[in-house]
């Protein structure tokens, strides 16, 4: 179910880290970040709280942040800020996300490894934390020795429609990167990678990777209204 296909190395000379992105194309896709778009909440700002704009298709979101008991990977305020930024990207498709549930979870308390080590743990993470009527995004602690899943260079893994349990699993180094999470939500809504750096579904996501075509919007909206209809809110 989770065979890797089509490894495509992308060498980005200006970046400190060489980004390697793998896309499975069947059940699960992964993404790498150039880490140039780390989002930090603005001090003292009044976040709109991760709400959908009126008129947009509105999908309920559950964000789970791994925690050691005192400091989660992100806090609820940061989660709201990230969702608002994600909505700024997805508004071009008339799609929004509502942060309906935020949980800081100690993984050991729910039978999960504190530091995920292996791809095989992804379905377990999703299956343990999933909700029947909310999209799931999990921010884990850094994976493995190289800080990414299976030393693949990928920072985030999301299952495509048709391959439950569903969920985007985001590695700690990119947990504040709104473009990366918006990209993963694109996979969630059945979008595959496009070799265009200005597109949100570029395999390597940068600060300018925010575009979506009308065809991508149509696919995403149809998926929201189909497979994920239970997640829709009015
Ligand atoms: Zn991707």
PDB file of N, CA and C in Angstrom, residues 64-76 78 102-106 139-141 172 175-176:
ATOM      1  N   UNK A  64      -3.922  18.191  15.625  1.00  0.00           N
ATOM      2  CA  UNK A  64      -3.339  17.569  16.813  1.00  0.00           C
ATOM      3  C   UNK A  64      -1.849  17.888  16.821  1.00  0.00           C
ATOM      4  N   UNK A  65      -1.393  18.470  17.912  1.00  0.00           N
ATOM      5  CA  UNK A  65       0.037  18.753  18.064  1.00  0.00           C
ATOM      6  C   UNK A  65       0.618  17.812  19.103  1.00  0.00           C
ATOM      7  N   UNK A  66       1.666  17.101  18.734  1.00  0.00           N
ATOM      8  CA  UNK A  66       2.366  16.276  19.710  1.00  0.00           C
ATOM      9  C   UNK A  66       2.920  17.185  20.809  1.00  0.00           C
ATOM     10  N   UNK A  67       2.908  16.651  22.031  1.00  0.00           N
ATOM     11  CA  UNK A  67       3.373  17.429  23.167  1.00  0.00           C
ATOM     12  C   UNK A  67       4.137  16.532  24.116  1.00  0.00           C
ATOM     13  N   UNK A  68       5.089  17.124  24.815  1.00  0.00           N
ATOM     14  CA  UNK A  68       5.796  16.373  25.862  1.00  0.00           C
ATOM     15  C   UNK A  68       5.114  16.575  27.209  1.00  0.00           C
ATOM     16  N   UNK A  69       3.952  17.207  27.193  1.00  0.00           N
ATOM     17  CA  UNK A  69       3.226  17.452  28.441  1.00  0.00           C
ATOM     18  C   UNK A  69       3.240  18.917  28.819  1.00  0.00           C
ATOM     19  N   UNK A  70       4.245  19.639  28.364  1.00  0.00           N
ATOM     20  CA  UNK A  70       4.309  21.067  28.673  1.00  0.00           C
ATOM     21  C   UNK A  70       4.347  21.928  27.412  1.00  0.00           C
ATOM     22  N   UNK A  71       5.097  21.529  26.414  1.00  0.00           N
ATOM     23  CA  UNK A  71       5.204  22.373  25.218  1.00  0.00           C
ATOM     24  C   UNK A  71       4.853  21.606  23.958  1.00  0.00           C
ATOM     25  N   UNK A  72       3.647  21.850  23.438  1.00  0.00           N
ATOM     26  CA  UNK A  72       3.272  21.203  22.176  1.00  0.00           C
ATOM     27  C   UNK A  72       4.081  21.758  21.011  1.00  0.00           C
ATOM     28  N   UNK A  73       4.111  21.002  19.926  1.00  0.00           N
ATOM     29  CA  UNK A  73       4.838  21.436  18.721  1.00  0.00           C
ATOM     30  C   UNK A  73       4.349  22.818  18.280  1.00  0.00           C
ATOM     31  N   UNK A  74       3.033  23.009  18.287  1.00  0.00           N
ATOM     32  CA  UNK A  74       2.463  24.358  18.139  1.00  0.00           C
ATOM     33  C   UNK A  74       1.353  24.491  19.176  1.00  0.00           C
ATOM     34  N   UNK A  75       1.045  25.739  19.543  1.00  0.00           N
ATOM     35  CA  UNK A  75      -0.067  25.943  20.474  1.00  0.00           C
ATOM     36  C   UNK A  75      -1.329  26.332  19.696  1.00  0.00           C
ATOM     37  N   UNK A  76      -2.429  26.467  20.412  1.00  0.00           N
ATOM     38  CA  UNK A  76      -3.715  26.688  19.739  1.00  0.00           C
ATOM     39  C   UNK A  76      -3.742  28.020  19.003  1.00  0.00           C
ATOM     40  N   UNK A  78      -1.219  29.557  17.613  1.00  0.00           N
ATOM     41  CA  UNK A  78      -0.450  29.387  16.382  1.00  0.00           C
ATOM     42  C   UNK A  78      -1.253  28.595  15.356  1.00  0.00           C
ATOM     43  N   UNK A 102      -8.600  21.723  18.324  1.00  0.00           N
ATOM     44  CA  UNK A 102      -7.143  21.687  18.487  1.00  0.00           C
ATOM     45  C   UNK A 102      -6.836  20.872  19.735  1.00  0.00           C
ATOM     46  N   UNK A 103      -5.935  19.919  19.599  1.00  0.00           N
ATOM     47  CA  UNK A 103      -5.560  19.099  20.754  1.00  0.00           C
ATOM     48  C   UNK A 103      -4.043  18.993  20.847  1.00  0.00           C
ATOM     49  N   UNK A 104      -3.525  19.232  22.038  1.00  0.00           N
ATOM     50  CA  UNK A 104      -2.127  18.908  22.323  1.00  0.00           C
ATOM     51  C   UNK A 104      -2.134  17.536  22.983  1.00  0.00           C
ATOM     52  N   UNK A 105      -1.468  16.590  22.362  1.00  0.00           N
ATOM     53  CA  UNK A 105      -1.554  15.191  22.789  1.00  0.00           C
ATOM     54  C   UNK A 105      -0.159  14.654  23.098  1.00  0.00           C
ATOM     55  N   UNK A 106      -0.040  14.012  24.252  1.00  0.00           N
ATOM     56  CA  UNK A 106       1.187  13.258  24.522  1.00  0.00           C
ATOM     57  C   UNK A 106       1.040  11.898  23.848  1.00  0.00           C
ATOM     58  N   UNK A 139       0.716  17.373  13.847  1.00  0.00           N
ATOM     59  CA  UNK A 139       2.070  17.926  13.923  1.00  0.00           C
ATOM     60  C   UNK A 139       2.870  17.053  14.887  1.00  0.00           C
ATOM     61  N   UNK A 140       3.783  16.260  14.355  1.00  0.00           N
ATOM     62  CA  UNK A 140       4.558  15.361  15.219  1.00  0.00           C
ATOM     63  C   UNK A 140       5.880  16.009  15.614  1.00  0.00           C
ATOM     64  N   UNK A 141       6.511  15.416  16.611  1.00  0.00           N
ATOM     65  CA  UNK A 141       7.890  15.778  16.899  1.00  0.00           C
ATOM     66  C   UNK A 141       8.767  15.306  15.758  1.00  0.00           C
ATOM     67  N   UNK A 172       7.780  18.315  12.617  1.00  0.00           N
ATOM     68  CA  UNK A 172       7.931  19.526  13.427  1.00  0.00           C
ATOM     69  C   UNK A 172       8.646  20.686  12.717  1.00  0.00           C
ATOM     70  N   UNK A 175       6.046  22.612  10.841  1.00  0.00           N
ATOM     71  CA  UNK A 175       4.703  22.679  11.437  1.00  0.00           C
ATOM     72  C   UNK A 175       4.123  24.093  11.432  1.00  0.00           C
ATOM     73  N   UNK A 176       4.985  25.109  11.240  1.00  0.00           N
ATOM     74  CA  UNK A 176       4.497  26.494  11.178  1.00  0.00           C
ATOM     75  C   UNK A 176       4.491  27.030   9.756  1.00  0.00           C
TER      76      UNK A 176
END
